[in-house]
Amino acid sequence: MMIRIGVMMVLGFMLAACGDKKSETYQWSLPPDFPKPQVPAKNPMSVSKVELGRHLFYDKNLSANGLQSCSSCHEQALAFSDAKTTSVGSTGQVHRRNSQALVNVAFNRSLTWANDEIVTLERQILLPLFGQEPVEMGVTGHEKDILATLDTVNYRRLTKQAFGDEILDFDRIVMSLASFSRSLISLNSPFDHYAYNMEDEALTPSQIRGMNLFFSEKLECHHCHGGFNFTQSTTHEKQQLDLRAFHNTGLYNTAGQYNYPKQDTGLYEVTGKIQDIGRFRTPTLRNIELTAPYMHDGSLETLSDVVDFYAAGGRHITQGTRQGDGRDNKNKSQFVKGFALDKTQKQDLLAFLNGLTDREFVTNATHSNPFIIEVDKRE
Amino acid sequence: MFVCTVAVIKKFVLPFTLICMLVGCDKGGTLNFELKYNNQSVLCHEPLAKNQPWEIEQFWFYVSDLKIKKQGQWQPLLMENTQWQHENVALVGIHCDESGDKNWKIDLADSTSLDEGSAIKFKIAVPFDKNHQNPLKAQSVFDNANMFWTWQQGYKSLRLDMSSNNGDAWAFHVGAVGCQSPSALRSPKKQCRQPNIINVTINEFRQDKAMIIELTNLLKGVEIGHQNRCLSMPMQSSCQLLMDNITKISQRVMFQEALNDD
């Protein structure tokens, strides 16, 4: 009897020790030889932090009024974006910007649509949580209440595994949400199979033609949407040059003081430099099929509209308050020059863009909502 | 544990290298470059000259197949492996954004290799065997999305981007074209039809003098503006003129100052 207890105790200690070890080394789900993302030293990755972050991400109790969670604007099925033109916060306030997809954000050189100073997720996550203009989760002024609501047996357990004790505060909430966001890696599309696994059959002939168009100097897509993450605004642990990829694509050319609608002049609002008017961060094109509508304000509805827009070299708005010919915007990037595409070529290009969809990513259970109980889990 | 070991190595190797550089542990000779416009040094965030609106955004080029002439014979000049040099290919230039990344020299492996050299030559090009590799496995100077085109076409061997204070922009990108492979993401098995290699020769070489890159001579006859970019595409008329300028010694785009230069 005593021996049994003794053995149980030893086993218990061993298992406890194993548990600690498991949370020490995080295994990125990256293809072989792929560079790893940069992670701040103050918030190393761990499985348990990601798990705590996952719960918080899907928990409406993280918002002050209990009506919204991060996943409300970042739905997994839509590659963690939403289908609205611009998002709506927990208090019903309509935002001015479109919800960005959370795809490989661990590799983002900067965060948000237009801010060159926000370079870590830990800094960015403060905005949707605490921001008051616009209000998203509405935490400011309600911190104590929210933490009280989150003080459950389950969160105590998750917090203890992640941080060693049961105290959940907003510092830890931000760190675990950042870890969860970093874990959202999507590198398993048909394109990846073709490009890096050398599987010639992974893309259709139409998609290959579209890919050749995408990477051609005629279309110049790759000047801004190049690299493994289909955005030049990328960084990883081995990268030599820091590319600050904010571009004005000629979406607008309004009259008045600024040549972009004053509700959103992009990077200019942060830097104060005239040439930064209308400049926005190049987002990734991975999973782009799922993340309509497009652009910082969701003003282009479909990918077909997007291709037409770039083919024209900008957007000409002929009436209304935002009238103007974006094609002539003087801050427009020199790489948005317009091009001619016939119907087949356009179809090929769209087919290629659809080939960037990673079906595994949008159904992966490790990124899914832990609060939904799966009734039927056959197969 | 492995991660820990790597971190320890990083902690100690870097400072050691720094000390070596200061003390000069077995350092080789150096080739220096200077970028000029009308004989004035080019600075970031400044117009190239007083009465014109253009400034450079970035200027980079790869140097390979570096050779020196001694006693009438050409022999290879080997480079050290550094942050800007890898397997005898160097990346030289500058990025005029916040990073301010720049490199204006090539460090040679052997400190005596420049002695008694009467001429040097090199190619502005990435060698074929390195030009069409998987970018994800690319090392060092090749791990550079800024200079990479596609697997099929390889790298831009030279990139000059300029902008003007009235919103205009211009670019000169040199790279191989006419590369045959099943798609943009498959490397060619043989040389591209137009490798666009730029050969540079410096006769009467002096190792104590920098190599000047004179932009006015590169741009001679070219009307700079977004209509006139050269991205190595056949229909771009400025390409021929720019390539002529940079490849002809008489155009003096890359040269060393003579002793009595006026």
CSV table of C-alpha atoms in Angstrom, one decimal, chain A residues 25 31-36 109 116 191 193-201 208 211-213 215-218 220 222-223 226-228 230 232 236-244 273 275 279 329-337, chain B residues 1 3 10 57-58 60 83-84 91 95 97-99 101 134-153 156 159 161-162 166-171 173 182-187 226-227 229 231 233:
chain,number,residue,atom,x,y,z
A,25,THR,CA,10.0,24.6,-26.1
A,31,PRO,CA,7.7,23.7,-43.2
A,32,PRO,CA,11.3,22.5,-42.9
A,33,ASP,CA,14.0,25.2,-43.3
A,34,PHE,CA,11.4,27.9,-43.0
A,35,PRO,CA,12.7,30.9,-41.0
A,36,LYS,CA,11.0,31.4,-37.6
A,109,ARG,CA,6.8,43.9,-39.9
A,116,ASP,CA,4.9,52.2,-38.5
A,191,PHE,CA,0.6,27.3,-53.8
A,193,HIS,CA,2.7,22.6,-52.3
A,194,TYR,CA,3.7,23.7,-55.7
A,195,ALA,CA,6.4,26.2,-54.7
A,196,TYR,CA,8.1,24.5,-51.8
A,197,ASN,CA,7.1,20.9,-52.0
A,198,MET,CA,7.8,20.9,-55.7
A,199,GLU,CA,4.5,19.2,-56.5
A,200,ASP,CA,3.8,20.2,-60.1
A,201,GLU,CA,0.2,19.0,-59.9
A,208,ILE,CA,0.1,28.5,-63.0
A,211,MET,CA,1.0,32.8,-61.0
A,212,ASN,CA,3.3,33.7,-63.8
A,213,LEU,CA,1.2,36.9,-64.4
A,215,PHE,CA,5.1,37.5,-60.6
A,216,SER,CA,5.6,39.3,-63.9
A,217,GLU,CA,7.0,42.8,-64.3
A,218,LYS,CA,3.9,43.6,-66.4
A,220,GLU,CA,4.2,44.1,-60.7
A,222,HIS,CA,5.2,41.1,-56.3
A,223,HIS,CA,6.7,44.6,-55.7
A,226,GLY,CA,6.1,39.5,-52.8
A,227,GLY,CA,7.9,37.1,-50.6
A,228,PHE,CA,6.7,34.0,-48.9
A,230,PHE,CA,2.8,37.8,-50.1
A,232,GLN,CA,6.9,42.9,-48.4
A,236,HIS,CA,11.7,37.0,-39.6
A,237,GLU,CA,14.7,36.1,-37.5
A,238,LYS,CA,17.2,35.9,-40.3
A,239,GLN,CA,16.0,38.9,-42.4
A,240,GLN,CA,18.7,41.4,-43.3
A,241,LEU,CA,16.7,44.4,-44.4
A,242,ASP,CA,13.8,46.0,-42.7
A,243,LEU,CA,11.2,46.9,-45.3
A,244,ARG,CA,8.7,49.5,-44.4
A,273,LYS,CA,4.6,63.6,-43.5
A,275,GLN,CA,4.0,61.9,-48.7
A,279,ARG,CA,-0.3,55.1,-47.4
A,329,ASN,CA,-3.0,60.7,-57.0
A,330,LYS,CA,0.4,62.3,-56.7
A,331,ASN,CA,1.3,60.1,-53.8
A,332,LYS,CA,0.5,56.9,-55.7
A,333,SER,CA,3.2,54.2,-55.7
A,334,GLN,CA,5.2,54.0,-58.9
A,335,PHE,CA,4.4,50.3,-59.0
A,336,VAL,CA,0.7,50.9,-59.5
A,337,LYS,CA,0.8,51.8,-63.2
B,1,MET,CA,18.5,22.9,-24.6
B,3,VAL,CA,18.0,26.7,-28.2
B,10,LYS,CA,25.3,34.1,-30.3
B,57,GLU,CA,15.4,55.8,-52.1
B,58,GLN,CA,17.7,52.9,-52.5
B,60,TRP,CA,22.0,48.2,-54.3
B,83,GLN,CA,26.9,40.0,-43.2
B,84,TRP,CA,27.2,41.6,-46.7
B,91,LEU,CA,25.9,43.2,-51.8
B,95,HIS,CA,18.6,51.9,-48.2
B,97,ASP,CA,14.5,54.6,-45.1
B,98,GLU,CA,14.5,54.3,-41.3
B,99,SER,CA,16.7,51.2,-41.3
B,101,ASP,CA,21.1,49.9,-44.0
B,134,ASN,CA,14.6,28.6,-53.1
B,135,PRO,CA,14.4,32.0,-51.5
B,136,LEU,CA,13.4,30.4,-48.2
B,137,LYS,CA,16.6,28.5,-47.9
B,138,ALA,CA,18.6,31.6,-49.1
B,139,GLN,CA,21.5,32.6,-46.9
B,140,SER,CA,23.0,36.0,-46.0
B,141,VAL,CA,23.0,38.4,-48.9
B,142,PHE,CA,20.5,36.2,-50.8
B,143,ASP,CA,18.0,36.3,-48.0
B,144,ASN,CA,16.7,39.5,-49.4
B,145,ALA,CA,13.1,39.9,-50.6
B,146,ASN,CA,14.0,43.4,-51.8
B,147,MET,CA,16.4,42.1,-54.4
B,148,PHE,CA,14.6,38.9,-55.3
B,149,TRP,CA,12.4,38.6,-58.4
B,150,THR,CA,11.3,35.0,-58.8
B,151,TRP,CA,13.0,31.6,-59.0
B,152,GLN,CA,12.7,31.8,-62.7
B,153,GLN,CA,14.4,35.1,-63.1
B,156,LYS,CA,17.9,42.0,-59.4
B,159,ARG,CA,18.4,48.2,-58.1
B,161,ASP,CA,14.9,53.6,-56.9
B,162,MET,CA,14.5,57.4,-56.9
B,166,ASN,CA,6.8,66.5,-56.5
B,167,GLY,CA,5.6,62.9,-56.2
B,168,ASP,CA,7.2,61.4,-59.2
B,169,ALA,CA,9.3,58.2,-59.0
B,170,TRP,CA,11.8,56.3,-61.2
B,171,ALA,CA,13.4,52.9,-61.0
B,173,HIS,CA,16.2,47.3,-62.0
B,182,PRO,CA,8.1,25.6,-66.5
B,183,SER,CA,6.9,28.5,-64.4
B,184,ALA,CA,7.9,31.6,-62.5
B,185,LEU,CA,8.5,29.4,-59.5
B,186,ARG,CA,10.7,26.9,-61.1
B,187,SER,CA,14.4,27.6,-61.7
B,226,HIS,CA,7.8,57.3,-64.0
B,227,GLN,CA,7.3,57.0,-67.8
B,229,ARG,CA,11.7,53.4,-65.8
B,231,LEU,CA,12.8,47.1,-65.1
B,233,MET,CA,11.7,44.7,-69.9
